[in-house]
Amino acid sequence: MAQATTDRPSLSSQLPDKTLTKWLYDMQLIREFETRTAQAYQQAKIGGFCHIYTGQEACAVGTIACLDAKDPVITAYRDHGHALARGMDPKACMAEMFGKLPGCAKGKGGSMHMFDKPNHLYGGHGIVGAQTPLGAGLAFADRYRWEVLGKGSKQVSLCYLGDGALNQGAFHEAQNLAGLLNLPVIYIVENNGYSMGTSIERGTTMADQLTLKAKGYGIKGIEIDGMSIMDVYDAFKPLVDECRDLQRPGFVDLKTYRYQGHSMSDPQKYRTKEEVEDAKERDSIANLASHLMQERGCLSEDDWKAMQKEIRDIVKESVDFAEAAEAPSVEEELYSDVFIHPLPNLSPSGAYTHGSKNPLL
Amino acid sequence: MTTLTHPALDKPYTYPDFDKPLPPREGDRVIQFREALREAMSEEMRRDERVFLMGEEVANYNGAYKVSQGMLDEFGDKRIIDTPISENGFAGMGIAAAMGGLRPIVEFMSWSFSLVAADQILNNAPKMLYMSGAQWGCPIVFRGNNGAGGQLGSTHSWCVEGLYANVPGVKIVIPSNPYDAKGLLKTAILDPDPVFFLESERMLGDKAHVPEEEYYIPFGKARLAREGSDVTLVSFGRPVHFCVEAAEKLAGDEGIEADVLDMRTIRPLDIDAIVESVKKTNRIVVVDQCWPFASIASEVCTQVMERAFDWLDAAPVRVNTADVPTPYAKGLEAAYLPNTERIAAAVTKLAGAR
């Protein structure tokens, strides 16, 4: 775990109250959003696979808090939290899951494919580990831009993965390339202990020493307690700064816990109720709220209640919006956005066209 | 050149208008196929700094097949980039670099090796535009050797187009000669969509006149390699040469005159040119290096029957590779591949069919 040095105050303690209050807001927004997402899924308003982020809020909010606005972010399929933390409008996120045209991917992506270009979110990606070579490529592109094209400045890319992706070949290839080419990408393993129903010990060697694996690729790795957003910030911010300045990769074993099943269809027979309850005792949102109320004294019980109410309303609004929104029309959207430059005779079954403009652009 | 815009691209893109006639195919500037490919890449890299080449042995080794010979010296190691043997990794890196605004050319030493990168090249590159709701496209060229090299055995002799052409979102180019290779690769590099560019190890040393000037060949426009009125022979890539040889033999031996169409690209597929020829000849043989089941040949035959059924005097015929893993033994491999004799025999049989 990250150790706060005793001789000087931690980085997070030097941040203004409003920054930490915003973290609380963002985390609670994800929590409430996911509660409503699960409800809508149970009501069959959301289809397909749907992976809920509840419990892991400090991971996305804490790490993204360390970034510059233009730093690229890419993640896997449990992606609603990253989308909201990066600044996606909850309406666009919810509408996407409802398969509606104002969704972030016009209803063509779904829960696992949250893309937000203005906020530099390069997608949620559905195949386990497939986003990890892409993370290396985003870092490559950034460095190429300032090294070869002489444009832009040093950036760092964040590439999230679950602990289930640790054993995908793609991730090992990506780490080797990142280490070899010194690419400024940080691989963040949101280690919630389970790849679907398989605990990390049952699927991964050296599960308690993951940073050693990164070391094998020449990548500096650290462990962070992902249930404490202050710990996340304190440990992760220096790593981001270092990887940006020195243009080299990083690795984080970010220990967290998901309160819900792997996906909405998971009966969770592989873990005990007690284990889940124990994790909830360490809940990141409750901890931050109590820190702000008791230690910082910058948030009253009423403020917190008002914030929760405001968020409830915003999320409810996003559900109402998604429900009422227009579905993509078959005529305009089925055969559009397959090619940037469509040509005749690309398909025997239809002519490709350009679709309507993405609502986020 | 026309300048166009698309919301998924940060900058406008230029695309050739193809409005001026192509330079003559005949001349005395005779170079190898591999040099034509190199000229195409080098010209486009000089024009656009966003274009770079990445792959195994492309830089220090000067290319496993010497396609990129000398490019490291000209462009430096920031733009000619050696990768480890890690196709899934570097294919994915290229895809994200394309999303990030660059114009990568990713070389597979062999398309056979692209199978380990299948997730990246089939899931990510062709679907990024669609699944991001048109926020990001993927302007990238994947290129390398395709098809049987010469006794390379079962795993190294893949013709991937039969598999990959099934996936919407890619453009697939299969040149048969140096002249087309240069013009088509230059178009591929300018094209803002993912392009799979399939070369052949067996043709890299082929020599022909290649103009020094810059020219672009449009996708979806077949070349009439030989003109005849009795039968239509359709092919792409290396077997085009076998078709021309077979056609000459048939003309001499049996007085059968064949139209030979070199498709150049299979997605898009110039079905209009095929139908036009079939309306003249009323007979078609499709020659394809892939296995027969659900192959490009199957697709061409289907489209011909959909579009020109009433013009056919006989059922379309396919000449594919034998439907077995690629054998090693020389005689077996020769019998496995489409060759002049098999093509001529198929045409003779078809000419007699009613």
Short mmCIF file of N, CA and C in Angstrom, two decimals, chain A residues 104-106 108-109 113 115-118 121-122 125 127 130 133-134 136-138 140-141 144-145 147-149 170 173 176-177 180-181 183 333-334 336-341 343-348 352 354 358 360-361, chain B residues 4 6-8 10 13 15 49 51-52 78-79 81 84 86-90 92-93 95-96 99-100 102 119-120 123-124 128-137 169-171 192-193 219 267-269 271-272 299 303:
data_model
loop_
_atom_site.label_atom_id
_atom_site.label_comp_id
_atom_site.label_asym_id
_atom_site.label_seq_id
_atom_site.Cartn_x
_atom_site.Cartn_y
_atom_site.Cartn_z
N CYS A 104 -23.70 8.22 -26.51
CA CYS A 104 -22.35 8.65 -26.91
C CYS A 104 -21.89 7.95 -28.18
N ALA A 105 -22.42 6.80 -28.48
CA ALA A 105 -22.07 6.13 -29.74
C ALA A 105 -23.32 5.95 -30.60
N LYS A 106 -24.27 6.85 -30.42
CA LYS A 106 -25.52 6.86 -31.20
C LYS A 106 -26.30 5.55 -31.05
N LYS A 108 -24.97 2.66 -31.07
CA LYS A 108 -24.35 1.58 -31.85
C LYS A 108 -23.30 0.82 -31.04
N GLY A 109 -22.98 1.33 -29.86
CA GLY A 109 -21.93 0.69 -29.06
C GLY A 109 -22.47 -0.11 -27.90
N HIS A 113 -19.09 0.06 -24.73
CA HIS A 113 -18.36 0.91 -25.68
C HIS A 113 -18.66 2.39 -25.48
N PHE A 115 -17.46 5.90 -25.65
CA PHE A 115 -16.42 6.71 -26.30
C PHE A 115 -16.79 8.19 -26.11
N ASP A 116 -15.80 9.01 -25.83
CA ASP A 116 -16.06 10.44 -25.64
C ASP A 116 -14.86 11.23 -26.14
N LYS A 117 -14.92 11.62 -27.39
CA LYS A 117 -13.77 12.30 -28.00
C LYS A 117 -13.44 13.63 -27.33
N PRO A 118 -14.44 14.50 -27.08
CA PRO A 118 -14.08 15.78 -26.45
C PRO A 118 -13.39 15.59 -25.10
N LEU A 121 -11.64 10.21 -24.10
CA LEU A 121 -11.89 8.82 -23.68
C LEU A 121 -12.00 7.96 -24.94
N TYR A 122 -11.00 7.11 -25.14
CA TYR A 122 -10.88 6.33 -26.38
C TYR A 122 -11.62 5.00 -26.29
N HIS A 125 -13.77 -1.05 -24.12
CA HIS A 125 -13.50 -2.12 -25.09
C HIS A 125 -13.91 -3.47 -24.52
N ILE A 127 -13.39 -6.85 -25.53
CA ILE A 127 -12.60 -8.08 -25.45
C ILE A 127 -11.54 -7.91 -24.36
N ALA A 130 -7.93 -6.39 -24.85
CA ALA A 130 -7.72 -5.84 -26.20
C ALA A 130 -7.35 -4.36 -26.17
N PRO A 133 -2.92 -3.11 -25.95
CA PRO A 133 -2.06 -2.62 -27.04
C PRO A 133 -2.50 -1.24 -27.53
N LEU A 134 -3.80 -0.98 -27.47
CA LEU A 134 -4.28 0.35 -27.88
C LEU A 134 -3.72 1.42 -26.94
N ALA A 136 -0.90 1.41 -25.47
CA ALA A 136 0.48 1.66 -25.91
C ALA A 136 0.49 2.55 -27.15
N GLY A 137 -0.46 2.31 -28.04
CA GLY A 137 -0.52 3.08 -29.28
C GLY A 137 -0.91 4.53 -29.05
N LEU A 138 -1.77 4.78 -28.07
CA LEU A 138 -2.13 6.17 -27.77
C LEU A 138 -0.90 6.92 -27.26
N PHE A 140 2.18 6.11 -27.93
CA PHE A 140 3.07 6.22 -29.08
C PHE A 140 2.70 7.45 -29.91
N ALA A 141 1.40 7.60 -30.17
CA ALA A 141 0.93 8.71 -31.01
C ALA A 141 1.25 10.05 -30.36
N TYR A 144 4.95 10.67 -30.72
CA TYR A 144 5.26 10.94 -32.14
C TYR A 144 4.90 12.38 -32.49
N ARG A 145 3.75 12.81 -31.94
CA ARG A 145 3.28 14.17 -32.26
C ARG A 145 4.30 15.22 -31.86
N GLU A 147 7.56 14.61 -30.89
CA GLU A 147 8.93 14.28 -31.31
C GLU A 147 9.13 14.46 -32.81
N VAL A 148 8.18 13.98 -33.60
CA VAL A 148 8.34 14.00 -35.06
C VAL A 148 7.61 15.19 -35.68
N LEU A 149 6.39 15.42 -35.25
CA LEU A 149 5.60 16.50 -35.87
C LEU A 149 5.85 17.85 -35.21
N ALA A 170 -2.31 -10.33 -25.08
CA ALA A 170 -2.28 -8.93 -25.54
C ALA A 170 -1.63 -8.03 -24.51
N GLU A 173 2.14 -8.54 -24.43
CA GLU A 173 2.76 -7.91 -25.61
C GLU A 173 2.78 -6.39 -25.44
N ASN A 176 5.46 -5.35 -22.96
CA ASN A 176 6.80 -5.47 -23.54
C ASN A 176 7.08 -4.30 -24.48
N LEU A 177 6.07 -3.96 -25.30
CA LEU A 177 6.26 -2.85 -26.23
C LEU A 177 6.41 -1.53 -25.48
N LEU A 180 9.85 -1.55 -23.90
CA LEU A 180 10.89 -1.52 -24.93
C LEU A 180 11.01 -0.13 -25.56
N LEU A 181 9.86 0.44 -25.91
CA LEU A 181 9.85 1.73 -26.61
C LEU A 181 9.70 2.91 -25.65
N LEU A 183 7.17 3.90 -23.71
CA LEU A 183 5.96 4.63 -24.04
C LEU A 183 5.29 5.16 -22.76
N GLU A 333 -29.07 4.84 -39.85
CA GLU A 333 -27.94 4.44 -39.00
C GLU A 333 -27.44 3.01 -39.18
N LEU A 334 -28.22 2.14 -39.78
CA LEU A 334 -27.74 0.75 -39.88
C LEU A 334 -26.52 0.67 -40.80
N SER A 336 -24.65 3.24 -41.89
CA SER A 336 -23.78 4.42 -41.85
C SER A 336 -22.66 4.19 -40.86
N ASP A 337 -21.61 4.98 -40.98
CA ASP A 337 -20.45 4.96 -40.07
C ASP A 337 -19.68 3.64 -40.13
N VAL A 338 -19.74 2.97 -41.25
CA VAL A 338 -18.89 1.79 -41.44
C VAL A 338 -17.57 2.23 -42.08
N PHE A 339 -17.65 3.20 -42.98
CA PHE A 339 -16.46 3.75 -43.63
C PHE A 339 -16.49 5.28 -43.55
N ILE A 340 -15.30 5.86 -43.36
CA ILE A 340 -15.17 7.31 -43.46
C ILE A 340 -15.33 7.73 -44.92
N HIS A 341 -14.78 6.90 -45.81
CA HIS A 341 -14.84 7.20 -47.24
C HIS A 341 -15.49 6.02 -47.96
N LEU A 343 -17.28 3.71 -50.67
CA LEU A 343 -17.12 3.59 -52.13
C LEU A 343 -18.21 2.67 -52.63
N PRO A 344 -18.52 2.74 -53.92
CA PRO A 344 -19.50 1.80 -54.46
C PRO A 344 -18.98 0.37 -54.39
N ASN A 345 -19.89 -0.58 -54.32
CA ASN A 345 -19.57 -2.01 -54.38
C ASN A 345 -18.72 -2.53 -53.22
N LEU A 346 -18.81 -1.87 -52.08
CA LEU A 346 -18.11 -2.41 -50.90
C LEU A 346 -18.88 -3.57 -50.29
N SER A 347 -20.18 -3.59 -50.53
CA SER A 347 -20.99 -4.67 -49.97
C SER A 347 -22.06 -5.10 -50.97
N PRO A 348 -22.36 -6.38 -51.01
CA PRO A 348 -23.44 -6.82 -51.90
C PRO A 348 -24.82 -6.51 -51.35
N TYR A 352 -23.05 1.93 -48.25
CA TYR A 352 -22.68 2.58 -47.00
C TYR A 352 -22.83 4.09 -47.13
N HIS A 354 -23.00 8.08 -44.73
CA HIS A 354 -22.59 8.79 -43.51
C HIS A 354 -23.81 8.96 -42.62
N ASN A 358 -22.34 12.76 -34.47
CA ASN A 358 -22.34 12.27 -33.09
C ASN A 358 -22.72 13.41 -32.14
N LEU A 360 -21.85 14.12 -29.24
CA LEU A 360 -20.77 14.66 -28.41
C LEU A 360 -19.82 15.56 -29.19
N LEU A 361 -19.90 15.51 -30.52
CA LEU A 361 -18.94 16.29 -31.32
C LEU A 361 -19.49 17.66 -31.69
N LEU B 4 -11.34 16.56 -48.21
CA LEU B 4 -12.63 16.20 -47.62
C LEU B 4 -12.51 16.24 -46.10
N HIS B 6 -14.27 14.74 -42.29
CA HIS B 6 -15.16 13.80 -41.61
C HIS B 6 -15.00 14.06 -40.11
N PRO B 7 -16.12 14.06 -39.37
CA PRO B 7 -16.02 14.39 -37.93
C PRO B 7 -15.08 13.47 -37.15
N ALA B 8 -14.87 12.25 -37.64
CA ALA B 8 -14.00 11.33 -36.91
C ALA B 8 -12.52 11.64 -37.10
N ASP B 10 -9.45 14.53 -37.12
CA ASP B 10 -9.18 15.86 -36.62
C ASP B 10 -8.82 16.83 -37.74
N TYR B 13 -8.91 15.29 -44.90
CA TYR B 13 -8.07 14.32 -45.59
C TYR B 13 -8.13 14.57 -47.09
N TYR B 15 -7.99 13.03 -50.93
CA TYR B 15 -8.24 11.78 -51.65
C TYR B 15 -8.05 12.06 -53.13
N GLU B 49 4.17 13.76 -42.94
CA GLU B 49 5.00 13.30 -41.80
C GLU B 49 4.26 12.40 -40.83
N VAL B 51 2.76 9.77 -41.66
CA VAL B 51 2.88 8.38 -42.13
C VAL B 51 4.16 7.77 -41.58
N PHE B 52 4.05 6.59 -41.00
CA PHE B 52 5.25 5.88 -40.55
C PHE B 52 5.07 4.39 -40.84
N LYS B 78 12.61 7.09 -35.92
CA LYS B 78 11.33 7.52 -35.33
C LYS B 78 10.16 7.19 -36.27
N ARG B 79 10.47 6.97 -37.56
CA ARG B 79 9.40 6.73 -38.54
C ARG B 79 9.49 5.36 -39.20
N ILE B 81 10.10 1.79 -37.83
CA ILE B 81 10.18 1.28 -36.46
C ILE B 81 10.17 -0.24 -36.43
N PRO B 84 9.27 -6.09 -31.97
CA PRO B 84 9.51 -7.50 -31.68
C PRO B 84 8.45 -8.36 -32.39
N SER B 86 5.50 -9.78 -32.28
CA SER B 86 4.47 -9.45 -31.32
C SER B 86 3.29 -8.85 -32.07
N GLU B 87 2.75 -9.61 -33.02
CA GLU B 87 1.79 -9.04 -33.97
C GLU B 87 0.56 -8.44 -33.30
N ASN B 88 0.03 -9.14 -32.31
CA ASN B 88 -1.17 -8.61 -31.66
C ASN B 88 -0.87 -7.27 -30.99
N GLY B 89 0.33 -7.19 -30.40
CA GLY B 89 0.73 -5.95 -29.73
C GLY B 89 0.93 -4.81 -30.70
N PHE B 90 1.73 -5.03 -31.74
CA PHE B 90 2.02 -3.86 -32.59
C PHE B 90 0.88 -3.54 -33.55
N GLY B 92 -2.24 -3.60 -32.60
CA GLY B 92 -3.06 -2.75 -31.73
C GLY B 92 -2.45 -1.38 -31.54
N MET B 93 -1.13 -1.34 -31.40
CA MET B 93 -0.45 -0.05 -31.27
C MET B 93 -0.71 0.82 -32.49
N ILE B 95 -3.24 0.65 -34.53
CA ILE B 95 -4.65 1.05 -34.57
C ILE B 95 -4.90 2.27 -33.69
N ALA B 96 -4.35 2.25 -32.48
CA ALA B 96 -4.55 3.41 -31.60
C ALA B 96 -3.78 4.62 -32.10
N MET B 99 -6.03 6.13 -34.50
CA MET B 99 -7.08 6.88 -33.80
C MET B 99 -6.52 8.21 -33.28
N GLY B 100 -5.26 8.18 -32.87
CA GLY B 100 -4.61 9.37 -32.32
C GLY B 100 -4.12 10.35 -33.37
N LEU B 102 -2.37 9.68 -36.41
CA LEU B 102 -1.26 9.33 -37.29
C LEU B 102 -1.76 8.45 -38.44
N ASP B 119 -7.77 -10.41 -33.34
CA ASP B 119 -8.67 -9.59 -32.53
C ASP B 119 -8.49 -8.10 -32.84
N GLN B 120 -7.23 -7.69 -32.94
CA GLN B 120 -6.99 -6.27 -33.21
C GLN B 120 -7.43 -5.88 -34.63
N ASN B 123 -11.50 -6.98 -34.98
CA ASN B 123 -12.44 -6.41 -34.02
C ASN B 123 -12.28 -4.92 -33.87
N ASN B 124 -11.04 -4.46 -33.79
CA ASN B 124 -10.83 -3.04 -33.49
C ASN B 124 -10.76 -2.17 -34.73
N MET B 128 -14.12 0.36 -35.27
CA MET B 128 -13.95 1.52 -34.39
C MET B 128 -14.90 2.65 -34.76
N LEU B 129 -15.06 2.90 -36.05
CA LEU B 129 -15.91 4.01 -36.48
C LEU B 129 -17.35 3.74 -36.06
N TYR B 130 -17.79 2.53 -36.28
CA TYR B 130 -19.19 2.19 -35.99
C TYR B 130 -19.45 2.19 -34.49
N MET B 131 -18.59 1.47 -33.75
CA MET B 131 -18.90 1.31 -32.32
C MET B 131 -18.61 2.57 -31.50
N SER B 132 -17.89 3.53 -32.10
CA SER B 132 -17.72 4.80 -31.39
C SER B 132 -18.76 5.81 -31.87
N GLY B 133 -19.71 5.37 -32.65
CA GLY B 133 -20.72 6.30 -33.16
C GLY B 133 -20.09 7.40 -34.00
N ALA B 134 -19.08 7.02 -34.81
CA ALA B 134 -18.41 7.95 -35.74
C ALA B 134 -17.57 9.00 -35.02
N GLN B 135 -17.04 8.66 -33.84
CA GLN B 135 -16.11 9.59 -33.18
C GLN B 135 -14.66 9.34 -33.60
N TRP B 136 -14.34 8.08 -33.81
CA TRP B 136 -12.98 7.74 -34.23
C TRP B 136 -13.01 6.75 -35.38
N GLY B 137 -12.22 7.03 -36.40
CA GLY B 137 -11.99 6.05 -37.45
C GLY B 137 -10.63 5.42 -37.26
N GLY B 169 -16.10 -3.18 -42.97
CA GLY B 169 -15.29 -2.10 -42.40
C GLY B 169 -13.86 -2.07 -42.89
N VAL B 170 -13.46 -3.05 -43.71
CA VAL B 170 -12.11 -3.00 -44.28
C VAL B 170 -12.19 -2.94 -45.80
N LYS B 171 -11.17 -2.31 -46.36
CA LYS B 171 -10.98 -2.34 -47.81
C LYS B 171 -9.82 -3.30 -48.07
N PRO B 192 -8.78 6.99 -45.76
CA PRO B 192 -8.96 7.20 -44.32
C PRO B 192 -9.55 6.00 -43.58
N ASP B 193 -9.75 4.89 -44.27
CA ASP B 193 -10.29 3.69 -43.63
C ASP B 193 -9.21 2.62 -43.53
N PHE B 219 -9.68 2.35 -56.04
CA PHE B 219 -10.20 1.07 -55.54
C PHE B 219 -11.51 0.76 -56.25
N ARG B 267 -12.64 -5.81 -51.89
CA ARG B 267 -13.64 -4.97 -51.24
C ARG B 267 -13.13 -3.56 -51.37
N PRO B 268 -13.65 -2.70 -52.21
CA PRO B 268 -14.80 -2.96 -53.09
C PRO B 268 -14.47 -3.92 -54.23
N LEU B 269 -15.53 -4.56 -54.72
CA LEU B 269 -15.43 -5.52 -55.82
C LEU B 269 -16.09 -4.90 -57.05
N ILE B 271 -17.95 -5.43 -59.45
CA ILE B 271 -18.92 -6.38 -60.01
C ILE B 271 -19.48 -5.86 -61.34
N ASP B 272 -19.48 -4.54 -61.48
CA ASP B 272 -19.99 -3.97 -62.74
C ASP B 272 -19.15 -4.42 -63.93
N GLU B 299 -18.32 -15.77 -53.56
CA GLU B 299 -19.00 -14.48 -53.52
C GLU B 299 -19.18 -13.92 -54.93
N GLN B 303 -22.74 -13.17 -56.74
CA GLN B 303 -23.13 -11.85 -57.24
C GLN B 303 -23.42 -11.88 -58.74
#
